[in-house]
């Protein structure tokens, strides 16, 4: 998986066409957060889904880079003083602490916009049919926009004001985190020319690992190892954020992660893919991860 | 032109699919700024270009709505305390003064993302060929993103720190304002199935009216009627922003607007369109406007 991370990092560096004139500080601010690392989980999902269906990794790269741009923009805006007001992420200063708030807002806007440019390159550079790429554009707008990630973020913000119940928490998890994972899998499938039943299997897989991923996050914030996580634990409690363990307890939360992971595995095993090894590896990794 | 404004306002209201679950406060914040009015110039350009080439107004509406969403998001983010810190726009409180900064940032993000969803609906609802719609997506990402509008905003921000010369000012005008106008015209053309030489004529027209529009803005800020403009004049001087009149003088700026408008008219007249009446009206209106 580390190898895929390098591929994606290279793809991200090369992502602005060389003939474009772009202010240097904007390039720097975009690049700073893109290169700040992280698990590259979403690009990995695009590539894994594409390869599971016999598609080529190269053709998946523009969309893999795009989803990392969308994820990165959401982190930059999330860290702003008006939002979570974080000074550090993954041990590095946040974007606005380095470039100032105005540049950070604009770098986020630029990354979100450029993600759509990158998606289109799957057609321009690798000949993915225009109809498939258009569906990827539509999915991305739906799952990153008001019905998807941004909707989840707004609900999360409202939840911090004490309005959350378990149903609301599930809505937040599904949209704030899950939707981009579902998008990544569907997009990988569409690049490889998946049929409707394969897309549905990918959607099931994504919904379940997305929720499992977020519950595991909640668990790690409660009982994880700070040195492995690279951040302080207990932040949910300090911020009075409600979590899965808060509602159903730590043990039941662990059971829920196991149950969701098993359901995700079934969806993939019955999905009729050429090779589901990588997708199953990802599900197992997400369940057992300690950071 | 008022009639087109109503069409667009209606299209904007209906823009989120009814079956989507979206937090109410997010819908409200998006709608508040979309319905705040303005000239609807960019939607008008989409429709005018599409009709000039014999395309249908209905098919142009999803893209007309999209470009107004992009323009609106840029205003919401521009007004934020970290950017221009404006409390009022068009006589109404700015988005963050009503909904708070976090919601305003997210409403802007949602509008930008949803614009791409809206573009895709030109294919889904009106059968515009996927290949043409994909080119519209690519153009929008290029002209609203780091090479386009966002790049122009970053350059403008740097210019406020006193770095601007005339060349830099032209870069700012072209990208901060011009690119979305050029996009609107190209998109209208693509919906109607324009060929390369017609697209080039639309690009020329857009480049020239875009620059004329911005110089006229600079002139009005200097000598306009506050009651017609709905805002205080002299803000550029107060903010020590350099402008066209600052560099070349008021009279030469007026001449430049005339010259650009004439060049824009020629591009359209020689563009081989079915009906260029509306495009010429727009050029004349922009030159003579007093608000």
Coordinates of C-alpha atoms in Angstrom, one line a residue, chain A residues 6 9 28 41 55 74 104 117 119 121 123 133 190 212 215 229 233 240 244 266 274 287-288:
Chain A
X6 CA 4.1 7.1 -3.8
X9 CA 2.1 11.6 -4.4
X28 CA 2.7 26.3 -2.8
X41 CA -7.0 5.7 1.6
X55 CA -9.1 -1.9 -15.2
X74 CA -12.0 19.6 3.2
X104 CA -5.9 28.8 2.9
X117 CA -10.4 19.0 -14.0
X119 CA -11.4 13.7 -13.3
X121 CA -8.3 13.8 -17.7
X123 CA -11.1 10.7 -20.6
X133 CA -16.5 10.1 -16.8
X190 CA -16.8 3.1 -13.6
X212 CA -16.5 0.9 10.3
X215 CA -16.4 4.0 14.5
X229 CA -1.9 8.2 16.1
X233 CA -6.5 11.1 22.2
X240 CA -18.0 17.2 24.1
X244 CA -20.3 5.6 18.8
X266 CA -19.4 -10.5 1.8
X274 CA -12.1 -10.6 -11.3
X287 CA -10.6 -2.9 11.1
X288 CA -7.3 -3.7 12.7

